[in-house]
Tab-separated table of C-alpha atoms in Angstrom:
chain	number	residue	atom	x	y	z
A	13	MET	CA	-8.406	1.909	28.678
A	14	ASN	CA	-9.706	4.295	26.065
A	15	GLY	CA	-6.836	3.874	23.595
A	16	GLY	CA	-5.215	7.272	23.829
A	17	GLY	CA	-8.329	9.393	24.165
A	18	LEU	CA	-10.614	7.228	22.010
A	19	GLU	CA	-13.982	6.299	23.440
A	20	PRO	CA	-14.456	2.801	22.036
A	21	TRP	CA	-18.133	2.600	22.870
A	22	LYS	CA	-18.795	5.437	20.432
A	23	HIS	CA	-17.270	3.304	17.685
A	24	GLY	CA	-19.303	0.230	18.564
A	25	VAL	CA	-16.685	-1.616	20.624
A	26	SER	CA	-16.927	-3.148	24.075
A	27	LEU	CA	-14.775	-5.536	26.066
A	28	ILE	CA	-16.553	-8.506	27.621
A	29	HIS	CA	-14.600	-11.109	29.607
A	30	GLY	CA	-11.389	-9.971	27.942
A	31	GLU	CA	-12.748	-10.377	24.405
A	32	VAL	CA	-13.351	-7.612	21.914
A	33	THR	CA	-16.943	-7.649	20.742
A	34	ALA	CA	-18.607	-5.411	18.173
A	35	ARG	CA	-21.671	-3.684	19.588
A	36	ALA	CA	-23.800	-0.728	18.698
A	37	ARG	CA	-26.440	1.278	20.474
A	38	PRO	CA	-29.702	-0.144	19.123
A	39	ALA	CA	-31.259	3.304	18.767
A	40	LYS	CA	-28.860	4.346	15.989
A	41	PRO	CA	-28.479	1.770	13.207
A	42	ALA	CA	-27.108	4.464	10.899
A	43	PHE	CA	-25.618	2.044	8.420
A	44	LEU	CA	-29.120	0.959	7.408
A	45	GLN	CA	-31.052	4.159	7.084
A	46	GLY	CA	-29.424	7.553	7.565
A	47	ASP	CA	-32.808	9.189	8.162
A	48	LEU	CA	-33.592	6.776	10.996
A	49	GLN	CA	-30.669	7.542	13.246
A	50	ASP	CA	-32.558	10.109	15.303
A	51	VAL	CA	-36.041	8.603	15.011
A	52	PRO	CA	-37.521	7.462	18.343
A	53	LYS	CA	-37.828	3.726	18.767
A	54	GLU	CA	-41.636	3.908	19.169
A	55	ARG	CA	-41.958	5.732	15.869
A	56	VAL	CA	-39.816	3.148	14.092
A	57	GLU	CA	-41.770	0.305	15.671
A	58	GLY	CA	-45.035	1.897	14.565
A	59	ARG	CA	-43.848	2.311	11.016
A	60	ALA	CA	-42.592	-1.266	11.038
A	61	ARG	CA	-46.083	-2.472	11.996
A	62	ALA	CA	-47.447	-0.276	9.225
A	63	GLY	CA	-45.568	-2.419	6.755
A	64	SER	CA	-42.710	-0.211	5.603
A	65	GLY	CA	-39.950	-2.591	4.500
A	66	ALA	CA	-37.084	-0.221	5.270
A	67	TYR	CA	-38.397	0.633	8.719
A	68	LEU	CA	-39.143	-3.006	9.446
A	69	ALA	CA	-35.570	-3.920	8.578
A	70	ALA	CA	-34.255	-1.131	10.762
A	71	PHE	CA	-36.440	-2.154	13.691
A	72	GLN	CA	-35.266	-5.743	13.422
A	73	VAL	CA	-31.646	-4.633	13.476
A	74	MET	CA	-32.334	-2.477	16.552
A	75	GLN	CA	-33.317	-5.656	18.380
A	76	THR	CA	-30.360	-7.772	17.236
A	77	PHE	CA	-27.410	-5.473	16.598
A	78	ASP	CA	-26.100	-5.756	20.153
A	79	LEU	CA	-25.600	-9.499	19.580
A	80	LEU	CA	-22.972	-9.052	16.859
A	81	ASP	CA	-19.568	-10.632	17.339
A	82	TRP	CA	-16.366	-8.768	16.395
A	83	ASN	CA	-15.054	-11.950	14.771
A	84	ASP	CA	-18.029	-11.896	12.387
A	85	ILE	CA	-17.365	-8.234	11.595
A	86	LYS	CA	-13.699	-9.037	10.950
A	87	VAL	CA	-14.654	-11.782	8.493
A	88	PHE	CA	-17.137	-9.426	6.842
A	89	LEU	CA	-14.349	-6.884	6.309
A	90	GLY	CA	-12.063	-9.554	4.871
A	91	ALA	CA	-14.741	-10.744	2.458
A	92	ALA	CA	-15.647	-7.190	1.431
A	93	ARG	CA	-12.009	-6.369	0.677
A	94	GLY	CA	-11.080	-9.698	-0.867
A	95	GLY	CA	-14.164	-10.138	-3.031
A	96	SER	CA	-14.408	-13.886	-2.462
A	97	LEU	CA	-14.478	-16.531	0.241
A	98	ALA	CA	-11.048	-17.783	-0.836
A	99	ALA	CA	-9.468	-14.327	-0.702
A	100	ALA	CA	-10.991	-13.626	2.704
A	101	ALA	CA	-9.800	-16.984	4.038
A	102	LYS	CA	-6.271	-16.313	2.814
A	103	ARG	CA	-6.257	-12.801	4.298
A	104	LEU	CA	-7.573	-14.003	7.665
A	105	ARG	CA	-5.585	-17.278	7.661
A	106	VAL	CA	-8.643	-19.467	8.194
A	107	ASP	CA	-10.423	-21.961	5.960
A	108	GLN	CA	-13.231	-21.029	3.584
A	109	SER	CA	-15.837	-22.872	5.619
A	110	THR	CA	-15.075	-20.622	8.593
A	111	VAL	CA	-15.531	-17.522	6.424
A	112	SER	CA	-18.789	-18.861	5.005
A	113	ARG	CA	-20.083	-19.777	8.462
A	114	ARG	CA	-19.194	-16.381	9.948
A	115	LEU	CA	-20.847	-14.487	7.116
A	116	ALA	CA	-23.967	-16.590	7.444
A	117	SER	CA	-23.993	-15.891	11.183
A	118	LEU	CA	-23.722	-12.162	10.615
A	119	GLU	CA	-26.426	-12.083	7.947
A	120	SER	CA	-28.665	-14.217	10.136
A	121	ALA	CA	-28.225	-11.869	13.108
A	122	LEU	CA	-29.097	-8.871	10.946
A	123	GLY	CA	-31.783	-10.618	8.930
A	124	LEU	CA	-30.272	-9.068	5.803
A	125	ALA	CA	-28.171	-10.157	2.840
A	126	LEU	CA	-24.844	-8.315	2.922
A	127	PHE	CA	-23.438	-9.886	-0.252
A	128	GLU	CA	-24.593	-10.991	-3.643
A	129	ARG	CA	-23.151	-14.440	-4.376
A	130	LEU	CA	-21.877	-14.427	-7.959
A	131	PRO	CA	-19.885	-16.987	-9.988
A	132	SER	CA	-16.983	-14.534	-9.891
A	133	GLY	CA	-17.153	-14.088	-6.118
A	134	LEU	CA	-18.863	-11.818	-3.619
A	135	ARG	CA	-20.306	-8.360	-4.261
A	136	LEU	CA	-21.542	-6.110	-1.481
A	137	SER	CA	-25.242	-5.348	-1.429
A	138	ASP	CA	-26.420	-1.785	-0.774
A	139	VAL	CA	-26.829	-2.605	2.919
A	140	GLY	CA	-23.422	-4.256	2.911
A	141	GLN	CA	-21.852	-1.100	1.495
A	142	ARG	CA	-23.319	0.969	4.320
A	143	LEU	CA	-22.300	-1.564	6.955
A	144	LEU	CA	-18.759	-1.535	5.568
A	145	GLN	CA	-18.272	2.142	6.427
A	146	HIS	CA	-19.249	1.578	10.046
A	147	ALA	CA	-17.428	-1.735	10.348
A	148	GLU	CA	-14.237	0.067	9.376
A	149	GLN	CA	-14.815	2.534	12.225
A	150	VAL	CA	-15.191	-0.416	14.590
A	151	GLU	CA	-11.993	-1.890	13.179
A	152	SER	CA	-10.110	1.354	13.741
A	153	ALA	CA	-11.157	1.401	17.366
A	154	VAL	CA	-10.209	-2.241	17.856
A	155	ILE	CA	-6.795	-1.646	16.306
A	156	SER	CA	-6.271	1.257	18.673
A	157	LEU	CA	-7.194	-0.896	21.652
A	158	GLN	CA	-4.912	-3.702	20.582
A	159	HIS	CA	-1.832	-1.762	19.584
A	160	GLU	CA	-1.651	1.654	21.198
A	161	HIS	CA	-0.552	0.500	24.634
A	162	PRO	CA	3.244	0.095	24.844
A	163	PRO	CA	4.811	-2.861	26.656
A	164	GLY	CA	5.079	-2.714	30.444
A	165	ASN	CA	8.636	-1.405	30.162
A	166	GLY	CA	7.314	1.774	28.500
A	167	ARG	CA	9.111	1.121	25.206
A	168	ILE	CA	7.427	1.312	21.817
A	169	GLY	CA	6.557	-2.150	20.574
A	170	GLY	CA	4.248	-4.106	18.326
A	171	ARG	CA	4.183	-5.066	14.675
A	172	VAL	CA	4.140	-2.746	11.665
A	173	ARG	CA	3.585	-3.937	8.115
A	174	LEU	CA	5.517	-1.801	5.627
A	175	ALA	CA	4.770	-2.395	1.950
A	176	THR	CA	6.826	-1.111	-0.969
A	177	MET	CA	8.326	-2.087	-4.324
A	178	GLU	CA	10.773	-4.984	-4.508
A	179	GLY	CA	13.737	-2.928	-5.701
A	180	ILE	CA	13.842	-0.320	-2.959
A	181	ALA	CA	12.960	-2.924	-0.321
A	182	SER	CA	15.696	-5.387	-1.257
A	183	LEU	CA	18.412	-3.129	-2.656
A	184	TYR	CA	18.180	-0.266	-0.195
A	185	LEU	CA	15.805	-0.493	2.749
A	186	ALA	CA	16.280	-3.976	4.211
A	187	GLU	CA	19.906	-3.476	5.251
A	188	ARG	CA	19.093	-0.119	6.854
A	189	LEU	CA	16.183	-1.299	9.001
A	190	TRP	CA	18.643	-2.549	11.599
A	191	GLY	CA	18.944	1.060	12.757
A	192	LEU	CA	15.247	0.993	13.634
A	193	ARG	CA	15.670	-2.306	15.445
A	194	GLU	CA	18.503	-0.876	17.536
A	195	ARG	CA	16.345	2.046	18.593
A	196	HIS	CA	13.138	0.061	19.175
A	197	PRO	CA	13.989	-3.589	19.950
A	198	ASP	CA	10.354	-4.395	20.781
A	199	LEU	CA	9.181	-3.238	17.353
A	200	MET	CA	8.795	-5.809	14.583
A	201	VAL	CA	8.637	-4.620	10.960
A	202	ASP	CA	7.127	-6.860	8.283
A	203	LEU	CA	8.666	-5.641	5.014
A	204	VAL	CA	6.266	-6.673	2.256
A	205	THR	CA	7.164	-6.280	-1.423
A	206	SER	CA	4.451	-5.734	-3.996
A	207	ALA	CA	4.399	-4.953	-7.701
A	208	GLN	CA	1.038	-3.227	-7.373
A	209	THR	CA	-0.608	-0.482	-5.373
A	210	VAL	CA	-1.050	-1.448	-1.723
A	211	TYR	CA	-4.166	0.051	-0.147
A	212	VAL	CA	-3.515	0.993	3.457
A	213	ASN	CA	-7.110	2.213	3.717
A	214	ARG	CA	-8.122	-1.421	3.159
A	215	ARG	CA	-5.695	-2.538	5.905
A	216	GLU	CA	-3.446	-4.336	3.407
A	217	ALA	CA	-0.518	-2.702	5.210
A	218	ASP	CA	0.108	-0.106	7.900
A	219	LEU	CA	2.457	1.934	5.690
A	220	PHE	CA	3.017	2.074	1.944
A	221	LEU	CA	6.218	3.531	0.512
A	222	SER	CA	5.478	4.322	-3.130
A	223	PHE	CA	6.881	6.047	-6.204
A	224	PHE	CA	3.617	7.940	-6.703
A	225	LYS	CA	0.832	9.476	-4.634
A	226	PRO	CA	-1.863	6.797	-4.483
A	227	PRO	CA	-5.591	7.538	-4.386
A	228	GLY	CA	-7.660	6.518	-1.401
A	229	LYS	CA	-10.156	7.740	1.149
A	230	GLY	CA	-8.759	8.386	4.617
A	231	LEU	CA	-5.192	8.297	3.316
A	232	ILE	CA	-2.426	10.613	4.541
A	233	SER	CA	0.362	10.941	1.958
A	234	GLU	CA	3.627	12.837	2.272
A	235	GLN	CA	6.386	13.187	-0.288
A	236	ILE	CA	9.627	12.409	1.530
A	237	GLY	CA	12.030	12.507	-1.385
A	238	ALA	CA	12.790	11.854	-5.033
A	239	PHE	CA	15.393	9.828	-6.871
A	240	ARG	CA	17.153	9.750	-10.191
A	241	LEU	CA	17.290	6.857	-12.662
A	242	GLY	CA	20.088	6.398	-15.188
A	243	LEU	CA	21.360	3.899	-17.718
A	244	TYR	CA	23.989	1.319	-16.764
A	245	ALA	CA	25.825	-1.438	-18.596
A	246	ALA	CA	28.459	-4.058	-17.831
A	247	PRO	CA	32.016	-3.407	-19.092
A	248	GLY	CA	31.770	-6.602	-21.161
A	249	TYR	CA	28.693	-5.366	-23.018
A	250	LEU	CA	30.262	-1.962	-23.733
A	251	ALA	CA	33.443	-3.644	-24.980
A	252	ARG	CA	31.352	-5.781	-27.324
A	253	GLN	CA	28.786	-3.241	-28.521
A	254	GLY	CA	30.542	0.068	-27.918
A	255	CYS	CA	29.463	2.970	-25.730
A	256	PRO	CA	26.514	5.105	-26.883
A	257	VAL	CA	27.683	8.599	-27.798
A	258	ASP	CA	24.266	10.306	-27.701
A	259	LEU	CA	20.569	9.594	-27.302
A	260	ARG	CA	20.204	8.895	-31.007
A	261	SER	CA	22.725	6.063	-30.834
A	262	LEU	CA	20.665	4.243	-28.184
A	263	LYS	CA	18.505	2.897	-31.013
A	264	GLN	CA	21.345	0.531	-31.931
A	265	HIS	CA	21.719	-0.896	-28.422
A	266	HIS	CA	20.079	-3.726	-26.489
A	267	PHE	CA	17.966	-3.165	-23.391
A	268	VAL	CA	16.810	-4.923	-20.251
A	269	SER	CA	13.477	-3.888	-18.697
A	270	TYR	CA	10.106	-4.970	-17.283
A	271	VAL	CA	7.604	-7.415	-18.800
A	272	ASP	CA	5.173	-4.896	-20.206
A	273	ASP	CA	1.924	-6.799	-19.680
A	274	LEU	CA	2.862	-7.572	-16.065
A	275	VAL	CA	3.462	-3.946	-15.088
A	276	GLN	CA	0.769	-2.996	-12.574
A	277	VAL	CA	1.870	0.545	-11.725
A	278	ASP	CA	2.664	2.859	-14.617
A	279	CYS	CA	5.354	4.760	-12.719
A	280	VAL	CA	7.852	1.922	-13.352
A	281	ARG	CA	7.536	2.311	-17.113
A	282	TRP	CA	10.487	4.664	-16.739
A	283	LEU	CA	12.299	3.523	-19.861
A	284	ASP	CA	9.418	5.094	-21.830
A	285	ASP	CA	10.677	8.471	-20.575
A	286	LEU	CA	13.866	8.028	-22.612
A	287	LEU	CA	12.975	6.261	-25.840
A	288	GLU	CA	10.240	4.454	-27.680
A	289	GLU	CA	10.385	0.768	-28.589
A	290	PRO	CA	13.918	-0.069	-27.499
A	291	GLN	CA	15.513	-3.317	-28.688
A	292	MET	CA	14.568	-5.603	-25.801
A	293	VAL	CA	16.719	-8.691	-25.200
A	294	PHE	CA	15.707	-9.512	-21.606
A	295	ARG	CA	12.570	-8.808	-19.580
A	296	SER	CA	11.635	-9.501	-15.986
A	297	ASN	CA	9.113	-8.216	-13.488
A	298	SER	CA	11.982	-8.118	-10.960
A	299	MET	CA	14.354	-5.155	-10.742
A	300	ILE	CA	16.924	-7.419	-9.114
A	301	ALA	CA	16.749	-9.829	-12.055
A	302	GLN	CA	17.095	-6.927	-14.497
A	303	LYS	CA	20.172	-5.702	-12.684
A	304	SER	CA	21.683	-9.197	-12.703
A	305	ALA	CA	20.982	-9.565	-16.418
A	306	ALA	CA	22.742	-6.265	-17.105
A	307	LEU	CA	25.696	-7.396	-14.987
A	308	GLY	CA	25.798	-10.526	-17.112
A	309	GLY	CA	26.163	-8.461	-20.278
A	310	PHE	CA	22.660	-8.560	-21.786
A	311	GLY	CA	22.489	-4.825	-22.444
A	312	LEU	CA	21.620	-1.420	-21.014
A	313	VAL	CA	19.308	-1.152	-18.010
A	314	LEU	CA	17.617	1.897	-16.483
A	315	LEU	CA	18.022	1.705	-12.705
A	316	PRO	CA	17.348	4.014	-9.753
A	317	SER	CA	20.435	5.483	-8.134
A	318	PHE	CA	19.706	3.574	-4.914
A	319	ALA	CA	19.899	0.244	-6.772
A	320	VAL	CA	23.559	0.596	-7.818
A	321	THR	CA	26.515	0.731	-5.435
A	322	ALA	CA	30.265	0.937	-5.817
A	323	ARG	CA	30.366	-2.857	-5.390
A	324	ASP	CA	28.477	-3.345	-8.653
A	325	ASP	CA	30.502	-3.747	-11.833
A	326	LEU	CA	28.207	-1.449	-13.819
A	327	VAL	CA	29.248	1.590	-15.842
A	328	PRO	CA	27.050	4.733	-15.984
A	329	VAL	CA	25.949	5.528	-19.541
A	330	LEU	CA	24.974	9.054	-20.718
A	331	HIS	CA	24.009	10.077	-17.204
A	332	ASP	CA	24.021	13.766	-18.028
A	333	VAL	CA	21.337	13.415	-20.720
A	334	ALA	CA	19.705	9.970	-20.449
A	335	PHE	CA	17.951	10.097	-17.103
A	336	THR	CA	14.555	10.531	-15.487
A	337	THR	CA	13.253	10.995	-11.934
A	338	ARG	CA	10.548	9.632	-9.650
A	339	GLU	CA	9.031	10.834	-6.377
A	340	LEU	CA	9.012	8.933	-3.098
A	341	TRP	CA	5.790	8.990	-1.045
A	342	LEU	CA	5.023	7.696	2.437
A	343	ASN	CA	1.366	6.746	2.897
A	344	VAL	CA	-0.564	5.877	6.062
A	345	HIS	CA	-4.196	5.536	7.039
A	346	ALA	CA	-5.435	8.553	8.977
A	347	ASP	CA	-6.457	6.284	11.869
A	348	LEU	CA	-2.874	5.088	12.339
A	349	GLN	CA	-0.749	8.167	11.705
A	350	PHE	CA	-0.331	8.925	15.422
A	351	ALA	CA	-0.075	5.326	16.648
A	352	PRO	CA	3.300	5.096	18.464
A	353	ARG	CA	4.446	1.931	16.665
A	354	VAL	CA	3.540	3.334	13.234
A	355	ARG	CA	4.854	6.775	14.059
A	356	ALA	CA	8.232	5.316	15.049
A	357	VAL	CA	8.610	3.672	11.640
A	358	MET	CA	7.480	6.827	9.835
A	359	VAL	CA	10.036	8.957	11.679
A	360	PHE	CA	12.786	6.456	10.888
A	361	LEU	CA	11.908	6.323	7.190
A	362	LYS	CA	11.720	10.083	6.799
A	363	LYS	CA	15.036	10.551	8.559
A	364	THR	CA	16.659	7.810	6.473
A	365	PHE	CA	15.602	9.248	3.134
A	366	THR	CA	15.951	12.964	3.899
A	367	SER	CA	19.486	12.433	5.191
A	368	ASP	CA	20.547	10.568	2.029
A	369	VAL	CA	21.611	13.048	-0.643
A	370	GLN	CA	20.491	10.827	-3.518
A	371	PHE	CA	16.869	11.166	-2.380
A	372	ARG	CA	16.845	14.958	-2.304
A	373	LEU	CA	14.733	16.415	-5.080
A	374	SER	CA	17.330	19.026	-6.013
A	375	GLU	CA	20.000	16.345	-6.328
A	376	ALA	CA	17.755	13.994	-8.295
A	377	LYS	CA	17.353	16.615	-11.011
A	378	ALA	CA	20.937	17.911	-10.947
A	379	LEU	CA	23.634	16.759	-13.367
A	380	PRO	CA	25.583	13.770	-11.996
A	381	GLN	CA	29.178	14.066	-10.888
A	382	ALA	CA	30.056	10.409	-11.506
A	383	PRO	CA	32.016	9.643	-14.672
A	384	SER	CA	30.096	8.207	-17.603
A	385	CYS	CA	31.221	6.251	-20.627
A	386	ALA	CA	30.303	9.237	-22.815
A	387	ASN	CA	29.560	12.934	-22.330
A	388	PRO	CA	27.481	14.101	-25.289
A	389	SER	CA	25.571	17.311	-25.800
A	390	PRO	CA	21.963	17.263	-24.537
A	391	HIS	CA	19.256	16.048	-26.883
A	392	THR	CA	15.523	15.711	-26.625
A	393	ARG	CA	13.712	12.445	-25.917
A	394	LEU	CA	14.531	9.776	-28.495
A	395	SER	CA	11.648	8.827	-30.773
A	396	ASN	CA	11.148	6.387	-33.618
A	397	SER	CA	10.812	9.426	-35.827
A	398	LEU	CA	14.551	10.077	-35.480
A	399	THR	CA	16.480	8.910	-38.492
């Protein structure tokens, strides 16, 4: 029952009457004082009697740490990551009073304040910051205990939360996930769309498929592909406004793109790669809405290759000169990279994208073979300085 080679007791986890409980060996409260972890108990007790505040705190924790409840630790993690009682309650799917009560219980057991209560929310104290590091180790061990054992039939099962951008989730990935379901019927994938960076090291998701390599401690990131973005327009718009003949002529055309002040990851400001201050006639924080607006005849839209299919009545525009590229990254917390349920999804995703020619880096940067409404000579990036 050691979770695939893990020794849970070393991470502060024990199982009592079928319940997971957070525990720690009283002789090593490392989260409080790094220099105390190898100090004999008698020496700590003596220094505590001598009146040293830090040693007194450490000695008190030695006596009470084995009474901690994993549920209190879990609420502590939710509050630390959410920054408020409301955010923690939403993350944990409990009410705020439960979060408040659990935090009070934990602080009472430790005899220490783990948070500063501010009008804006909760801020970790210095002790809380140190406890957070060790609580995350406990969490990793608990996750291993809960999820690493396959069902009794020996098949890979469980739940995996996969987070990514709305466009690639809805326009490409969702319809292909059935292949994973066929292979692993006991595996449930929660496909979560987000317009911002998802931090797997904060347990916001098990996997994050991104268009950039995100920062983060304990994060394993692998580039699994790249894709090309090009301009598209509806036949009705081109009949009304004419087809651009070169990059310079794009200044006279209308565009569909993102709401600038709602963009939370700079990598989707891809229209900036082509021209400055385009004539915007429609904006949305949804790629699907942008595509629909372009289909309706609003104007030109810059879309990834995966977002447009032969079923769409959109015409490629200047694809041999007006294009840009983005990378595709698969990100996982180091603690989960070898978990069977997570590994199964990772293998499926890598196979899906590496086998699709449009996600190969060499193809993303190569000239397109599809016909375009114009085939001009290459120009440099359009700027307002062009006249």
